[in-house]
Backbone as CSV, one residue per row, in Angstrom:
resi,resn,N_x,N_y,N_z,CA_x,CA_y,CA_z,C_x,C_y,C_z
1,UNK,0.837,-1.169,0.000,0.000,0.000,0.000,0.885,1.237,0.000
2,UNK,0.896,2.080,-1.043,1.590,3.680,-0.893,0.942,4.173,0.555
3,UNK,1.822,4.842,0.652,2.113,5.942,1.804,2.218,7.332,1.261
4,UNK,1.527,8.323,2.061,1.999,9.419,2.469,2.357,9.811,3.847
5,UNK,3.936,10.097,4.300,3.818,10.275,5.677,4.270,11.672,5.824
6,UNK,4.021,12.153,7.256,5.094,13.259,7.649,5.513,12.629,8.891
7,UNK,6.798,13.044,9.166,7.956,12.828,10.439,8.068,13.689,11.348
8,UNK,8.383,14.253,12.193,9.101,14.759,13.553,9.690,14.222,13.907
9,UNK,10.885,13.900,14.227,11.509,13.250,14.945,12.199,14.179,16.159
10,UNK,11.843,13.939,17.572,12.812,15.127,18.332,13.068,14.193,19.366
11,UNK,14.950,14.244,19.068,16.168,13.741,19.987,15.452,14.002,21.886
12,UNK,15.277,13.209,22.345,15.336,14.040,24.007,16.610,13.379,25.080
13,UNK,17.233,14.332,25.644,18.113,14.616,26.058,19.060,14.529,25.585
14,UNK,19.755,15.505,24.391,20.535,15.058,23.583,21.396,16.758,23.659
15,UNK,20.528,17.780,24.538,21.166,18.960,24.300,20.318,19.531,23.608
16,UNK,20.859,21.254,23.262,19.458,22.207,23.025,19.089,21.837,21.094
17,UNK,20.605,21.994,20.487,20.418,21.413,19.208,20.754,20.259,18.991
18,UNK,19.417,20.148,18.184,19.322,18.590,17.785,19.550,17.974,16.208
19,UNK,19.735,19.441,15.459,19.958,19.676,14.190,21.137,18.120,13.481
20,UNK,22.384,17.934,13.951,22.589,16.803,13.317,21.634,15.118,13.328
21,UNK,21.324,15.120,14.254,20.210,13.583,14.969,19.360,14.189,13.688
22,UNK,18.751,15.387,13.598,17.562,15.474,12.111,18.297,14.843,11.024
23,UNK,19.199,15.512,10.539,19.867,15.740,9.341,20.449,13.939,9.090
24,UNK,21.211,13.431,10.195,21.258,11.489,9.913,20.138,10.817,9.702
25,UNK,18.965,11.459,9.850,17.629,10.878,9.067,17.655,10.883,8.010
26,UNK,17.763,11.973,7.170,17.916,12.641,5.778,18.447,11.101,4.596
27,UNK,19.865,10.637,4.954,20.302,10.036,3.841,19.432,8.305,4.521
28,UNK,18.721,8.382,5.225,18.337,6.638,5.230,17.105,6.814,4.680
29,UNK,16.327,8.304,4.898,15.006,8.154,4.116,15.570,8.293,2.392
30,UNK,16.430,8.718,2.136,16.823,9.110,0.904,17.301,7.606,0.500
31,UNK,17.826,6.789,0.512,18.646,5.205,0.818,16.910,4.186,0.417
32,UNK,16.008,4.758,1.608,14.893,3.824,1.022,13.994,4.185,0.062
33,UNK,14.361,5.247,-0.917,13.862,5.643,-2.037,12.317,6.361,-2.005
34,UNK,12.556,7.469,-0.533,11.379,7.833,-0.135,11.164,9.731,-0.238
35,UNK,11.844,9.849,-1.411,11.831,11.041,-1.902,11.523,12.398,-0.781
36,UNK,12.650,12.419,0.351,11.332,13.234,1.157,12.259,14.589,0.809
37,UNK,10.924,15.569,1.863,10.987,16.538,1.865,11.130,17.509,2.781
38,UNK,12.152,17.816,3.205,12.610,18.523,4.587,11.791,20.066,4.680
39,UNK,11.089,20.039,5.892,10.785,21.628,6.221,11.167,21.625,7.553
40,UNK,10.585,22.747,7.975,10.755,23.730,9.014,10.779,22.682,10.616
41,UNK,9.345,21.718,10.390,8.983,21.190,11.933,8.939,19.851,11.145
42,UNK,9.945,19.341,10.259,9.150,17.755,10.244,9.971,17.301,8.591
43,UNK,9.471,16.371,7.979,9.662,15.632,6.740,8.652,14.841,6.203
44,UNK,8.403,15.245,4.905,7.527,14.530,4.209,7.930,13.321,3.395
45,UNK,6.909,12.303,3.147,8.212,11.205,2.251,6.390,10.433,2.171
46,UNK,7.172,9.536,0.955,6.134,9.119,0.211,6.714,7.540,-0.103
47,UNK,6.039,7.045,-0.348,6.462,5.287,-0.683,5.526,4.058,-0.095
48,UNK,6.125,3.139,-0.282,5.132,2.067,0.285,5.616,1.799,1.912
49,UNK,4.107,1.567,2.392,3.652,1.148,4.027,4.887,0.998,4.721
50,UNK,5.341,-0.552,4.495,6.550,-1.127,4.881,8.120,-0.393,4.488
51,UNK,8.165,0.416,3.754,9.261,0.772,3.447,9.355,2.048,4.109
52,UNK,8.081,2.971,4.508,8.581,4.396,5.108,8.584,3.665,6.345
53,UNK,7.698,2.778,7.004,7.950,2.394,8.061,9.526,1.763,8.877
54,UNK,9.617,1.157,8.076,11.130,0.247,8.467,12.283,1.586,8.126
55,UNK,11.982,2.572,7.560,13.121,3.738,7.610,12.929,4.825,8.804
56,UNK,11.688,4.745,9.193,11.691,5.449,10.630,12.115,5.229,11.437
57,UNK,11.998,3.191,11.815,12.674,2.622,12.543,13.954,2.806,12.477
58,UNK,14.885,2.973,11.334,16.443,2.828,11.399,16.336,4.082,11.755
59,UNK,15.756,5.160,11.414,16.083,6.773,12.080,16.231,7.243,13.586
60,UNK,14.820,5.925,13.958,15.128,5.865,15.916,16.430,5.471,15.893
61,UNK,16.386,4.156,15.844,18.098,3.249,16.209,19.388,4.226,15.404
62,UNK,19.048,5.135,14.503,20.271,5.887,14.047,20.734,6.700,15.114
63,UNK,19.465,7.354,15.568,19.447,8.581,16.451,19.973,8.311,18.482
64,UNK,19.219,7.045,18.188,19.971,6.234,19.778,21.359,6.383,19.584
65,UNK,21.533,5.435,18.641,22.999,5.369,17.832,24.508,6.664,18.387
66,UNK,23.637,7.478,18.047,24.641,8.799,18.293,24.705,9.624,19.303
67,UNK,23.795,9.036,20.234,23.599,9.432,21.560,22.465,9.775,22.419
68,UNK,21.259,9.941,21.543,20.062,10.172,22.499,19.629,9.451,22.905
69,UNK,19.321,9.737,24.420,18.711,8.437,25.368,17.056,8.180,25.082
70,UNK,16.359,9.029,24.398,15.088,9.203,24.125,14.805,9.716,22.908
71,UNK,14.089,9.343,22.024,13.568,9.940,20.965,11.853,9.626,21.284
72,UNK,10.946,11.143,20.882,9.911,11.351,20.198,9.286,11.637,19.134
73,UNK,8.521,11.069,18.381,8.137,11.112,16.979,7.122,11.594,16.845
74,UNK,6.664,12.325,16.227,4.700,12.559,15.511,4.836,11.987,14.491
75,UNK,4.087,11.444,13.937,3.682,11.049,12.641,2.398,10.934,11.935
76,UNK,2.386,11.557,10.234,1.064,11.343,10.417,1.070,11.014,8.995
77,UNK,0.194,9.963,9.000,0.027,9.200,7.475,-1.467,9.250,6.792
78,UNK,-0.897,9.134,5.447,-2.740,9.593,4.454,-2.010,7.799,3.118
79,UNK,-3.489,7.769,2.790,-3.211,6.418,2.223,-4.494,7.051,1.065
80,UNK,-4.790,6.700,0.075,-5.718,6.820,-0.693,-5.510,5.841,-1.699
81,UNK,-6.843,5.083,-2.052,-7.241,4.038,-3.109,-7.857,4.472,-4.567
82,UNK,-8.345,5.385,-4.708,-8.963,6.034,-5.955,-7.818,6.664,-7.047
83,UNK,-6.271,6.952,-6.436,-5.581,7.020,-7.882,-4.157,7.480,-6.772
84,UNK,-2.946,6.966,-7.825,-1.992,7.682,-7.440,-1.705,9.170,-7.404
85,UNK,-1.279,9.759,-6.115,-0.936,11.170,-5.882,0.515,11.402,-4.956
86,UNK,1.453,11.974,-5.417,2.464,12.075,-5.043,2.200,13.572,-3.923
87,UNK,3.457,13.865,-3.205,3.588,14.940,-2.499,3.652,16.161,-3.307
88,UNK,4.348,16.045,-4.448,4.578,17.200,-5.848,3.082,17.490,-5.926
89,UNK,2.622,16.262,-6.389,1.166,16.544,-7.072,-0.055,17.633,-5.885
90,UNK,0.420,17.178,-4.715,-0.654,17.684,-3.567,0.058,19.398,-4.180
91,UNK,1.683,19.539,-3.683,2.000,20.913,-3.463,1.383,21.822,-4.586
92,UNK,1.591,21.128,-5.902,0.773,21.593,-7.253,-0.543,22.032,-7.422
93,UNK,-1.070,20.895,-6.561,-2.792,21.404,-7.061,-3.068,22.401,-5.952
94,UNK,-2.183,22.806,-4.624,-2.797,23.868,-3.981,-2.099,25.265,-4.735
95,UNK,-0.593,25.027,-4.821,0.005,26.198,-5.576,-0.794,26.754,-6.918
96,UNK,-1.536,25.890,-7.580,-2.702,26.587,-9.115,-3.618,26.975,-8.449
97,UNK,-4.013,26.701,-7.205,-4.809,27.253,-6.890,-4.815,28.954,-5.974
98,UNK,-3.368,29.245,-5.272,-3.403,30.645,-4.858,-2.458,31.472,-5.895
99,UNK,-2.725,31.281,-7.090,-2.812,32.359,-8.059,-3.699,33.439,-8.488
């Protein structure tokens, strides 16, 4: 089943910046061919069920990995059956629309 997800991931007790623990997410979602998309509070990424899933997981164990004793996540996923729609396609059809 495709996925649409978004991420948060926030390091706890790791210190005030947490900016590298984000950024070692970056190349494993990129690795599972999940095209994402970095903003401000989070990451967008797109792909199938099992595959964004099992890359979140390596993003916890990355992020333990390098020192945080705690990680918290939000996540929030959209699934649709009536046709393929990418993250491009969503940003597109709102961007034609505030012209």
């Amino acid at each position: 089943m495709k996925v649409t997800a978004e991420i948060c991931v926030i390091p706890l007790g790791a210190g005030v910046s947490v900016s590298k623990y984000i950024a070692a997410c970056g190349p494993i979602l990129e690795a599972a061919g999940l095209k994402p998309q970095l903003h401000a509070y989070g990451t967008n990424v797109e792909g199938e069920w099992d595959d964004v899933f099992a890359a979140f997981k390596e993003c916890h164990q990355t992020i333990h990995d390098l020192g945080a004793p705690r990680v918290h996540t939000s996540i929030k996923v959209g699934t649709r059956t009536d046709r393929d729609q990418s993250n491009d396609d969503k940003i597109a059809a709102v961007r034609g629309l505030d012209r």
